[in-house]
XYZ file of C-alpha atoms in Angstrom:
740
model
C 0.000 0.000 0.000
C 1.402 3.355 -1.023
C 1.294 6.313 1.339
C -1.381 8.865 0.442
C -2.850 11.886 2.193
C -5.916 11.924 4.417
C -7.686 14.116 1.839
C -6.913 11.604 -0.915
C -8.303 8.694 1.128
C -11.510 10.524 1.980
C -12.149 11.779 -1.543
C -11.535 8.364 -3.144
C -14.355 7.016 -0.950
C -16.833 9.678 -2.106
C -19.630 8.618 -4.420
C -18.379 11.220 -6.929
C -14.632 11.310 -7.346
C -12.453 14.160 -8.557
C -10.513 14.058 -11.818
C -7.894 11.354 -12.389
C -4.554 11.853 -14.109
C -1.742 9.810 -15.601
C 1.848 10.619 -16.465
C 4.165 8.260 -18.301
C 7.780 8.962 -19.159
C 10.403 6.937 -20.943
C 13.828 7.613 -22.256
C 14.504 6.996 -25.925
C 18.123 5.990 -25.347
C 20.478 4.204 -27.741
C 21.719 1.607 -25.292
C 24.612 0.319 -27.413
C 26.021 3.818 -27.855
C 25.492 4.522 -24.164
C 27.359 1.378 -23.160
C 30.325 1.602 -25.550
C 30.994 5.333 -25.967
C 34.250 6.821 -24.672
C 35.669 10.339 -24.645
C 38.771 10.661 -26.794
C 41.865 12.139 -25.175
C 41.839 15.914 -24.997
C 42.702 18.983 -22.970
C 41.112 18.175 -19.611
C 41.776 19.431 -16.089
C 43.887 17.137 -13.926
C 40.885 16.464 -11.638
C 38.571 15.675 -14.569
C 36.980 12.225 -14.800
C 35.457 11.737 -18.275
C 35.350 7.931 -17.927
C 32.046 7.993 -16.018
C 30.374 10.490 -18.326
C 27.946 7.935 -19.758
C 26.732 6.624 -16.408
C 24.068 8.393 -14.391
C 26.418 11.140 -13.187
C 25.331 14.039 -10.960
C 26.652 17.466 -10.055
C 26.635 16.769 -6.324
C 30.398 17.280 -6.036
C 31.908 20.460 -7.505
C 35.422 21.737 -6.837
C 35.813 25.468 -6.235
C 38.053 27.029 -8.925
C 38.912 30.574 -9.960
C 36.429 31.121 -12.775
C 34.036 33.960 -13.511
C 30.965 33.967 -11.210
C 31.506 30.317 -10.359
C 32.801 29.654 -6.853
C 30.345 29.835 -3.943
C 31.177 30.105 -0.253
C 27.949 28.542 1.064
C 29.492 25.163 1.891
C 28.273 23.474 -1.290
C 31.681 23.282 -3.020
C 34.860 21.383 -2.202
C 38.465 22.520 -1.951
C 40.552 21.138 -4.801
C 43.429 18.849 -3.706
C 46.879 19.642 -5.050
C 47.997 17.807 -8.159
C 50.521 15.389 -6.765
C 51.204 11.634 -7.105
C 48.616 9.510 -5.337
C 46.071 12.326 -5.072
C 42.448 11.126 -4.971
C 39.602 13.096 -6.529
C 35.820 12.881 -6.425
C 33.945 12.011 -9.613
C 33.244 15.466 -11.020
C 32.634 14.437 -14.605
C 34.441 16.064 -17.511
C 36.144 19.393 -16.768
C 38.004 21.305 -19.482
C 41.586 22.377 -18.879
C 41.335 25.786 -20.544
C 38.812 28.598 -20.259
C 36.403 28.631 -23.201
C 37.040 32.372 -23.650
C 40.631 31.549 -24.601
C 39.423 29.893 -27.840
C 37.080 27.240 -29.195
C 36.893 24.161 -27.014
C 36.183 20.712 -28.452
C 35.279 17.336 -26.953
C 35.190 14.261 -29.212
C 33.188 11.158 -28.300
C 33.930 7.828 -29.982
C 31.002 5.414 -30.055
C 33.245 2.349 -30.610
C 30.458 0.768 -32.649
C 29.257 0.419 -36.208
C 27.667 3.558 -37.716
C 24.656 4.276 -35.516
C 21.497 6.378 -35.764
C 20.036 7.889 -32.631
C 17.398 10.446 -31.871
C 18.157 13.150 -29.353
C 20.938 14.034 -26.933
C 20.668 14.955 -23.252
C 23.612 16.628 -21.504
C 23.891 17.790 -17.902
C 26.217 20.813 -18.081
C 25.524 22.039 -14.564
C 24.683 25.612 -13.623
C 27.510 27.109 -15.743
C 26.318 25.867 -19.133
C 27.390 26.754 -22.697
C 25.040 29.050 -24.582
C 26.461 28.613 -28.110
C 27.762 25.262 -29.349
C 27.654 22.766 -32.243
C 27.430 19.017 -32.750
C 29.584 17.733 -35.634
C 29.525 14.056 -36.678
C 32.110 12.033 -38.572
C 29.917 12.286 -41.713
C 30.042 16.077 -41.603
C 26.500 16.513 -40.289
C 26.465 19.699 -38.227
C 23.771 20.908 -35.835
C 24.103 24.390 -34.348
C 22.582 25.593 -31.072
C 22.520 29.255 -30.090
C 21.127 30.929 -26.992
C 20.835 27.809 -24.836
C 19.548 28.663 -21.349
C 19.286 25.190 -19.813
C 21.679 23.466 -17.389
C 20.315 20.105 -18.592
C 20.219 20.430 -22.363
C 17.922 18.226 -24.473
C 17.352 18.019 -28.209
C 15.306 15.673 -30.411
C 17.587 16.050 -33.452
C 18.231 12.821 -35.372
C 21.916 12.060 -35.956
C 22.674 9.454 -38.609
C 25.553 7.049 -39.344
C 27.518 8.282 -36.347
C 30.798 6.750 -35.215
C 32.272 9.895 -33.641
C 30.589 13.026 -32.338
C 32.404 16.300 -31.638
C 31.003 18.949 -29.314
C 32.317 22.398 -30.259
C 31.837 25.075 -27.579
C 31.776 28.731 -28.692
C 30.488 30.593 -25.660
C 29.680 29.932 -22.002
C 27.052 31.508 -19.761
C 29.933 32.966 -17.739
C 32.490 33.927 -20.373
C 35.754 33.133 -18.588
C 34.946 29.638 -17.372
C 35.581 25.972 -18.119
C 33.262 23.507 -19.780
C 31.808 20.926 -17.398
C 29.778 17.862 -18.360
C 28.341 15.713 -15.586
C 26.450 13.228 -17.733
C 25.842 12.556 -21.429
C 22.947 10.523 -22.790
C 22.389 9.391 -26.376
C 18.667 10.038 -26.383
C 16.055 12.093 -24.566
C 13.054 11.709 -22.342
C 9.449 11.660 -23.498
C 6.608 12.549 -21.123
C 2.899 12.103 -21.834
C -0.169 13.189 -19.852
C -3.961 12.887 -20.091
C -4.190 14.788 -23.369
C -1.984 12.220 -25.119
C -2.987 9.013 -23.332
C -6.130 7.343 -24.662
C -6.082 4.397 -22.251
C -3.757 2.265 -20.156
C -3.781 -0.900 -18.059
C -1.361 -1.998 -15.321
C -1.737 -5.570 -14.050
C 0.377 -6.872 -11.147
C 0.578 -10.404 -9.760
C 2.503 -11.662 -6.722
C 1.998 -15.130 -5.259
C 1.670 -14.868 -1.444
C 3.666 -18.106 -1.040
C 6.069 -17.770 -3.969
C 4.299 -20.372 -6.091
C 5.042 -18.443 -9.320
C 7.348 -15.758 -10.654
C 5.853 -12.295 -9.988
C 4.534 -10.577 -13.088
C 3.734 -6.975 -14.043
C 2.288 -6.000 -17.433
C 1.570 -2.478 -18.606
C 0.015 -1.306 -21.855
C -0.617 2.280 -22.924
C -2.320 3.590 -26.058
C -1.226 7.068 -27.187
C -2.735 9.408 -29.717
C -0.594 9.414 -32.840
C -0.223 13.185 -33.331
C 0.860 14.030 -36.881
C 1.885 10.403 -37.366
C 4.681 11.055 -34.883
C 4.815 7.364 -33.956
C 4.527 5.897 -37.452
C 7.225 3.352 -38.209
C 7.639 4.743 -41.741
C 8.331 8.236 -40.424
C 12.160 8.542 -40.389
C 11.958 10.968 -37.441
C 9.470 8.872 -35.507
C 10.385 8.202 -31.886
C 9.125 4.638 -32.271
C 12.070 3.800 -34.549
C 14.447 4.619 -31.732
C 12.748 2.615 -29.015
C 14.669 -0.443 -27.885
C 13.685 -3.484 -25.867
C 14.574 -2.934 -22.236
C 14.239 0.850 -22.186
C 12.822 2.132 -18.930
C 9.361 3.591 -18.459
C 7.950 5.300 -15.368
C 4.234 5.444 -14.703
C 2.546 7.855 -12.292
C -1.114 8.186 -11.388
C -2.560 11.470 -10.173
C -5.692 12.525 -8.349
C -6.985 16.057 -7.926
C -7.666 16.793 -4.275
C -11.116 18.260 -3.539
C -11.528 22.036 -3.332
C -7.973 22.451 -4.550
C -5.869 22.717 -7.676
C -3.340 20.300 -6.162
C -2.781 16.951 -7.854
C -1.513 14.170 -5.598
C 0.752 11.801 -7.538
C 1.262 8.111 -6.773
C 4.082 6.225 -8.498
C 2.613 3.422 -10.587
C 5.751 1.471 -11.416
C 9.139 1.438 -13.136
C 9.070 -1.045 -16.025
C 10.958 -2.073 -19.159
C 9.614 -1.622 -22.703
C 9.034 -4.927 -24.472
C 7.150 -4.180 -27.718
C 5.292 -1.448 -29.547
C 3.135 -0.900 -32.609
C 1.359 1.962 -34.339
C -1.174 2.863 -36.988
C -2.321 6.207 -38.368
C -4.345 6.988 -35.262
C -2.757 5.312 -32.244
C 0.523 3.960 -30.895
C 0.597 1.164 -28.319
C 3.586 0.535 -26.072
C 3.842 -2.498 -23.794
C 6.120 -2.849 -20.797
C 6.921 -5.581 -18.330
C 8.752 -6.336 -15.098
C 12.475 -6.949 -14.682
C 12.032 -10.713 -14.148
C 10.802 -11.294 -17.706
C 14.349 -10.828 -19.033
C 16.062 -12.926 -16.346
C 16.053 -16.121 -18.398
C 19.792 -16.776 -18.117
C 20.307 -20.295 -16.761
C 21.997 -20.574 -13.384
C 24.103 -23.720 -13.392
C 26.723 -23.104 -10.692
C 24.878 -24.835 -7.871
C 27.281 -26.567 -5.471
C 26.654 -28.835 -2.482
C 27.955 -27.238 0.736
C 28.523 -29.877 3.442
C 28.939 -27.169 6.101
C 25.951 -25.183 4.862
C 25.682 -21.904 2.987
C 23.365 -19.018 3.832
C 20.368 -18.350 1.617
C 21.481 -14.704 1.594
C 24.794 -15.619 -0.081
C 22.973 -17.817 -2.586
C 20.603 -14.984 -3.493
C 23.472 -12.533 -4.009
C 25.306 -15.032 -6.251
C 22.227 -15.507 -8.433
C 21.543 -11.766 -8.670
C 25.156 -11.103 -9.682
C 25.014 -13.916 -12.246
C 21.914 -12.244 -13.708
C 23.744 -8.911 -13.866
C 21.333 -7.216 -11.452
C 22.545 -4.361 -9.263
C 19.357 -2.914 -7.806
C 18.009 -5.353 -5.224
C 17.092 -5.882 -1.584
C 17.517 -9.217 0.204
C 16.069 -9.643 3.668
C 19.002 -9.857 6.135
C 17.158 -12.641 7.982
C 18.421 -14.939 5.215
C 21.955 -14.534 6.573
C 20.964 -16.786 9.474
C 19.252 -19.488 7.421
C 21.385 -22.193 5.796
C 21.122 -24.968 3.260
C 23.540 -27.637 2.129
C 21.828 -28.381 -1.168
C 22.870 -26.954 -4.550
C 20.625 -24.645 -6.542
C 19.268 -26.767 -9.438
C 19.770 -25.877 -13.102
C 17.033 -23.314 -13.594
C 16.743 -19.754 -14.838
C 17.992 -17.014 -12.527
C 14.457 -15.827 -11.786
C 13.377 -19.354 -10.836
C 16.424 -19.675 -8.592
C 15.420 -16.494 -6.758
C 11.866 -17.798 -6.440
C 13.124 -21.068 -4.897
C 15.359 -19.204 -2.435
C 12.550 -16.844 -1.410
C 10.040 -19.658 -0.920
C 12.420 -21.751 1.203
C 12.783 -18.832 3.628
C 9.054 -17.951 3.737
C 9.705 -14.819 1.723
C 8.004 -13.237 -1.265
C 9.892 -12.323 -4.430
C 8.643 -9.094 -5.975
C 9.572 -5.902 -7.790
C 9.052 -2.595 -6.005
C 7.453 0.394 -7.698
C 10.896 1.896 -8.316
C 12.073 -1.289 -10.060
C 14.045 -2.836 -7.187
C 14.106 -6.634 -6.951
C 12.997 -7.604 -3.442
C 13.142 -10.757 -1.346
C 11.224 -9.879 1.815
C 9.822 -11.947 4.670
C 6.120 -12.656 4.252
C 5.544 -13.219 7.947
C 6.388 -11.321 11.094
C 9.295 -12.947 12.980
C 9.088 -13.613 16.699
C 9.205 -10.414 18.721
C 8.909 -9.340 22.340
C 7.584 -6.086 23.811
C 8.720 -4.347 26.993
C 8.439 -0.891 28.547
C 10.157 1.493 30.948
C 7.240 1.288 33.371
C 3.663 0.010 33.410
C 0.812 -0.284 35.898
C 0.144 -3.543 37.739
C -2.883 -4.229 35.514
C -0.954 -3.592 32.267
C 0.331 -6.331 29.959
C 2.782 -4.775 27.508
C 3.655 -8.171 26.009
C 0.060 -8.536 24.765
C 0.172 -5.517 22.441
C 1.658 -7.845 19.794
C -1.489 -10.014 19.709
C -4.266 -9.014 17.319
C -7.247 -9.272 19.641
C -9.684 -6.885 21.303
C -8.414 -5.517 24.585
C -10.316 -4.671 27.761
C -10.007 -1.325 29.537
C -10.477 -0.410 33.167
C -12.298 2.812 34.056
C -10.099 5.385 35.824
C -10.384 8.981 37.002
C -8.158 10.233 34.154
C -9.449 13.345 32.391
C -12.076 12.580 29.727
C -11.104 8.916 29.694
C -13.868 6.812 31.218
C -17.033 6.068 29.222
C -20.330 4.867 30.715
C -21.466 2.816 27.728
C -20.732 -0.566 29.236
C -17.428 -1.105 27.432
C -15.189 -0.431 30.457
C -14.701 -2.356 33.692
C -14.358 -1.337 37.332
C -10.832 -1.775 38.640
C -10.814 -4.392 41.447
C -9.287 -3.305 44.744
C -7.212 -6.478 45.006
C -4.319 -6.556 42.524
C -4.678 -10.337 42.207
C -8.113 -9.873 40.637
C -6.950 -7.427 37.947
C -6.794 -10.166 35.335
C -8.584 -8.784 32.278
C -6.987 -8.840 28.835
C -5.400 -5.388 28.758
C -2.642 -3.919 26.626
C 0.023 -1.446 27.714
C -0.945 1.169 30.301
C 1.955 3.426 31.238
C 2.988 3.860 34.836
C 3.706 7.533 34.075
C 0.752 9.905 34.086
C 0.802 13.269 32.306
C 0.496 16.622 34.091
C -1.896 19.528 33.534
C -0.128 20.336 30.262
C -0.274 16.741 29.025
C 3.475 16.286 29.523
C 5.414 13.575 31.348
C 8.198 13.895 33.887
C 9.768 10.870 32.168
C 8.358 9.901 28.775
C 6.829 6.396 28.556
C 8.626 4.138 26.110
C 7.741 0.803 24.530
C 10.531 -1.361 23.084
C 9.999 -4.088 20.471
C 12.857 -6.569 19.945
C 12.770 -8.978 16.973
C 14.577 -12.292 16.641
C 16.105 -11.089 13.350
C 16.568 -7.767 11.588
C 13.904 -7.000 9.004
C 12.692 -4.094 6.885
C 9.059 -3.067 7.081
C 6.854 -0.653 5.236
C 4.441 0.600 7.836
C 3.442 0.222 11.487
C 0.009 0.164 13.113
C -1.101 1.364 16.552
C -4.483 0.767 18.179
C -4.887 3.020 21.205
C -7.420 2.905 24.015
C -9.653 5.767 25.032
C -6.640 8.030 25.720
C -4.571 9.312 22.806
C -0.962 10.487 22.837
C -0.212 14.013 21.627
C 3.181 13.128 20.159
C 5.393 10.149 19.375
C 8.949 9.491 18.249
C 9.852 6.154 16.635
C 13.499 5.056 16.648
C 14.853 1.866 15.105
C 18.207 0.191 15.755
C 20.260 -2.575 14.191
C 23.021 -4.055 16.353
C 22.544 -1.103 18.737
C 23.195 1.430 15.966
C 20.488 4.009 15.189
C 18.865 3.358 11.793
C 15.788 5.613 11.702
C 14.413 8.393 13.873
C 10.934 9.543 12.930
C 8.776 12.052 14.755
C 5.193 11.148 13.889
C 3.659 13.801 11.660
C 0.360 12.056 10.990
C -2.734 12.985 12.949
C -2.868 10.570 15.878
C -6.171 8.702 15.899
C -7.419 5.670 17.784
C -6.258 3.439 14.927
C -3.076 4.904 13.504
C -1.317 3.460 10.446
C 2.007 5.005 9.463
C 3.117 4.061 5.946
C 6.829 4.663 5.453
C 9.992 2.602 5.035
C 11.658 1.372 8.188
C 14.982 -0.028 6.978
C 16.535 -3.174 8.478
C 16.204 -3.107 12.247
C 16.081 -5.564 15.133
C 14.869 -3.127 17.804
C 12.188 -0.439 17.710
C 11.692 2.077 20.509
C 8.490 4.127 20.629
C 8.642 7.195 22.847
C 5.409 8.962 23.809
C 6.000 12.671 24.415
C 2.600 13.641 25.804
C -1.134 13.001 25.974
C -3.950 14.745 24.131
C -5.840 15.162 27.438
C -4.171 16.188 30.723
C -3.704 13.739 33.607
C -3.783 10.672 31.383
C -1.702 7.586 30.813
C -0.661 6.038 27.503
C -3.042 3.190 26.641
C -1.756 1.100 23.709
C -3.911 -1.953 23.012
C -2.326 -3.349 19.839
C 0.833 -2.844 17.808
C 1.883 -4.440 14.523
C 4.344 -3.936 11.704
C 4.553 -5.434 8.250
C 1.158 -6.248 6.755
C -0.650 -3.303 8.328
C -3.597 -1.502 6.821
C -6.474 0.788 7.598
C -7.923 0.338 4.101
C -11.272 -1.371 3.709
C -12.552 -2.485 0.323
C -16.191 -1.559 0.783
C -19.152 -2.464 -1.388
C -19.247 1.082 -2.737
C -15.669 0.586 -3.988
C -16.758 -2.404 -6.062
C -18.425 -2.042 -9.445
C -19.436 -5.685 -9.689
C -20.728 -8.240 -7.259
C -17.788 -10.148 -5.758
C -17.554 -13.711 -7.002
C -16.520 -16.057 -4.192
C -14.619 -19.184 -5.222
C -14.287 -22.053 -2.770
C -11.015 -23.853 -3.377
C -10.645 -27.621 -3.160
C -10.225 -28.744 0.432
C -6.644 -29.544 1.432
C -6.100 -32.380 3.887
C -2.395 -31.848 4.513
C 0.685 -30.050 3.292
C 3.836 -32.142 2.868
C 7.250 -30.499 2.543
C 10.172 -32.813 1.688
C 13.570 -32.314 3.290
C 16.337 -33.464 0.936
C 19.565 -35.082 2.108
C 22.429 -35.528 -0.377
C 24.464 -38.715 0.097
C 27.579 -39.938 -1.775
C 27.087 -42.111 -4.836
C 28.235 -45.755 -4.859
C 30.055 -45.994 -8.172
C 31.806 -43.760 -10.698
C 29.762 -43.217 -13.871
C 30.392 -41.836 -17.333
C 28.552 -38.510 -17.373
C 29.802 -37.150 -20.732
C 31.036 -39.246 -23.617
C 31.493 -37.852 -27.130
C 33.950 -37.464 -30.010
C 35.360 -33.962 -30.258
C 37.819 -32.063 -32.410
C 39.820 -29.491 -30.441
C 42.892 -27.318 -30.529
C 45.437 -26.918 -27.793
C 44.286 -24.140 -25.481
C 40.560 -24.593 -26.207
C 38.229 -24.335 -23.205
C 34.754 -25.879 -23.183
C 32.000 -26.318 -20.627
C 29.768 -29.380 -20.392
C 26.554 -29.615 -18.410
C 25.080 -32.603 -16.577
C 21.437 -33.191 -15.759
C 21.711 -34.525 -12.212
C 23.862 -33.222 -9.325
C 27.259 -34.904 -9.525
C 30.735 -34.501 -8.034
C 34.333 -35.740 -8.003
C 34.791 -35.341 -11.775
C 37.713 -36.484 -13.877
C 38.250 -36.137 -17.633
C 40.025 -38.343 -20.182
C 40.933 -38.165 -23.876
C 40.981 -41.580 -25.546
C 41.017 -43.091 -22.008
C 44.134 -41.086 -21.109
C 44.162 -38.330 -18.475
C 46.800 -36.387 -20.394
C 45.850 -33.573 -22.729
C 42.823 -32.393 -20.751
C 42.336 -30.800 -17.349
C 39.362 -29.607 -15.326
C 39.553 -25.872 -14.636
C 36.157 -25.278 -12.973
C 33.207 -27.342 -11.856
C 29.936 -27.394 -9.955
C 27.374 -30.087 -9.363
C 25.823 -29.369 -12.782
C 28.765 -28.373 -14.979
C 32.406 -29.104 -15.769
C 34.804 -26.769 -17.602
C 37.807 -28.430 -19.230
C 40.901 -27.110 -20.981
C 42.672 -29.016 -23.738
C 46.420 -29.147 -24.234
C 46.306 -31.337 -27.357
C 45.155 -30.749 -30.918
C 43.153 -33.350 -32.827
C 40.068 -35.542 -32.693
C 39.569 -37.536 -29.502
C 37.026 -39.437 -27.474
C 36.263 -37.201 -24.493
C 34.881 -38.810 -21.405
C 33.978 -37.068 -18.159
C 33.436 -39.409 -15.247
C 32.051 -38.686 -11.781
C 29.658 -39.710 -9.036
C 25.962 -38.879 -8.834
C 24.522 -37.873 -5.484
C 21.845 -40.069 -3.972
C 18.991 -37.918 -2.684
C 17.059 -39.120 0.348
C 13.774 -37.524 1.407
C 12.183 -36.930 4.799
C 8.846 -35.176 5.229
C 7.460 -32.374 7.351
C 3.660 -32.620 7.402
C 1.043 -30.054 8.396
C -2.424 -31.557 8.859
C -5.310 -29.222 7.993
C -8.488 -31.278 7.553
C -9.708 -34.835 7.942
C -10.309 -35.111 4.203
C -9.272 -33.454 0.966
C -6.244 -33.520 -1.290
C -2.616 -33.674 -0.184
C -0.294 -30.911 -1.364
C 3.340 -31.911 -1.723
C 5.422 -28.715 -1.738
C 8.813 -29.671 -3.151
C 11.601 -27.118 -2.730
C 14.982 -28.662 -3.676
C 16.939 -26.325 -1.364
C 15.338 -27.587 1.864
C 17.977 -29.584 3.762
C 16.928 -28.843 7.348
C 13.855 -30.360 9.019
C 13.278 -27.252 11.139
C 13.044 -25.075 8.012
C 10.850 -27.726 6.335
C 8.473 -27.690 9.321
C 8.252 -23.883 9.334
C 7.593 -23.886 5.580
C 4.849 -26.509 5.982
C 3.187 -24.339 8.669
C 3.409 -21.245 6.427
C 2.016 -23.020 3.353
C -0.661 -24.579 5.554
C -1.837 -21.163 6.751
C -2.276 -20.155 3.108
C -4.458 -23.184 2.313
C -6.505 -22.982 5.540
C -8.901 -20.253 4.361
C -9.345 -21.637 0.843
C -11.704 -18.911 -0.425
C -10.905 -16.418 -3.182
C -12.781 -13.364 -4.446
C -12.907 -11.673 -7.839
C -14.557 -8.318 -8.539
C -14.237 -5.081 -10.479
C -13.477 -1.868 -8.620
C -13.483 1.907 -9.064
C -9.671 1.688 -9.179
C -7.166 2.462 -6.428
C -3.614 3.199 -7.651
C -2.266 3.078 -4.086
C -2.914 -0.676 -3.742
C 0.020 -3.043 -4.318
C -0.198 -6.688 -5.256
C 0.219 -8.767 -2.056
C -1.398 -6.076 0.109
C -3.531 -7.344 2.975
C -6.676 -5.217 3.385
C -10.070 -5.450 5.021
C -12.931 -6.442 2.744
C -16.552 -5.716 3.558
C -18.522 -8.927 4.028
C -22.017 -9.236 5.482
C -21.175 -12.538 7.177
C -17.653 -11.839 8.454
C -16.832 -8.603 10.258
C -13.277 -7.383 9.828
C -12.466 -9.984 7.183
C -8.923 -9.688 5.822
C -7.921 -10.637 2.289
C -4.648 -10.740 0.403
C -4.915 -8.943 -2.953
C -2.498 -11.030 -4.984
C -3.626 -9.861 -8.436
C -4.465 -6.198 -9.007
C -5.322 -4.277 -12.168
C -5.554 -0.498 -12.450
C -7.012 0.898 -15.667
C -7.014 4.504 -16.837
C -9.461 5.925 -19.378
C -9.605 9.535 -18.191
C -10.864 7.938 -14.960
C -9.710 5.016 -12.804
C -11.148 1.526 -12.796
C -9.712 -1.766 -11.672
C -10.007 -5.447 -10.944
C -9.051 -7.453 -7.862
C -8.367 -11.106 -7.206
C -7.934 -11.723 -3.482
C -7.652 -14.638 -1.084
C -9.092 -14.691 2.394
C -6.469 -14.593 5.138
C -6.963 -17.137 7.912
C -7.564 -15.596 11.326
């Protein structure tokens, strides 16, 4: 669930909504040119760093130099180190050696590729930008720009058959100054709003138990102004789109009685295909997992165990991914078994499932492996009354409250209880009631504090408080990891009886909640329930649905069986690879085997000479040849014997049995926990499908309340969510009831 304002929430529930908006942006970037381009040698300052020009550079670090109207003394610039051997410099991009006023200044970029066409150039010059300059290509094509007034310069000019591109600077904004370039992009950004977007659809799917690879599909239909997107138009942007280019989607909603539009990020996706006719252009995008089809074959049995965290990092690096988050809890979970020969995305799915995590992509495009359950935690305080039970705030049940003489606290509606005189009889199910009581100003002599300690560090998006009849006036939330402060957040939201705070709380093992006052004087803090993780105050009401919900009763499940796999040595050496090959001395080849094997040896014509094993795993062998000719290659080794034990979770007296096979499970404790987790999923066994008015803030795998005339406070997991835009929002939900 994405964080939105109180006004947004209220207005989206109105029978008549305000206007909806959409904004999509994507960069038309020539990825080959971006990856291979280099700046030719030239007259650059000694602290210049042109090598990183084609990455996503910024102007965060600027050295103060003696140039016209350039240096500031507001603390934003850095002193320049002396030019001496071993000196280290920050990445400041390309900086010219000479002042532009001393003569023309040129920078030549070599694409190191075959002649290439690309549309548009985007350059971040920083605040001291050139005003007059030219682009000159190797073919003699010249494009002149005069009177530029932008620090980040963008053009849609088409440059053809380019192998080298020369930037010729004539004049700078400040005449006696150097040229600076912080980033250079072969392409430009396109942004489209309501007036250009005819319709769009964003469908997201995340399995709550990691049964499938997560999937996100987006399609947008644009008006084809002046045949701008026609494939036959040589200047059409569609000819310069490439598979894998990034697209950002945002949804907007106009707040009532205001001109303000509140924007919610939709997602960050990769373009996959596009098409156009004389009237429309359709662009389709998808999630990052769709392109992670590279096979992972380096699985290796670890007799001493290897953490699931290390396995996940190895797979992500093998897939070439750099933007990811892996739950640190996986550092304390181990397996001995090798990852099977599967695609990288399937390997991540297997790892996530074994650890009771969910694999997903965040709205900013980050790959995530996050726990899909709340680990064991304990609550304590710095002082509570004798009828308080701080440990019970972590249970999701209704709490009792005793009537007291606190200001404006006690109600006479039958919901409160008289406090027994004898302490031994004060046994009702209460939450946390602070020992400290506020003064006439609602302040404490010593602020009450509740501390939550988890068994393992985790990251959460959101916390939920349910208070009693007394509300705090202020709160400060601090999180720690290994006793080091991670986050300090003073609550800005209006404090209500049920308070949900949606924000990122990065990896922490301890959370301390300090209450700085009470809304009414002479009161105590009364906290009945606390939760983090799957927290929500959103209810999918009947008025939010545009169709009657279809309830689907799933087949009854009798039991869930999770195998635990033990790898044991094979009895006899076997021939795993046997074929005639023609090789040259120095050749290196890799061979793959279907079943996990070990202790390999290689022969040529039954002789061990002429071939050696240079690398191996349980599913592959890499050999190097030191002979030339045609030989009979044989690779011999032992196959592991795999023995199974079972962890079983019984659910019903009848029904089908679900065998949940995860090849990484090598520990019965982990198998038992997985069986319990999978069993909880199958316990409810009821799913719902319905159309909605559309809520862009909902994420796939969100747990929300759903209105039901037979079950008050029913929770469901929205595992498939569609948001459509056609000048207004609409949507579709597939959800599964969450067992109580």
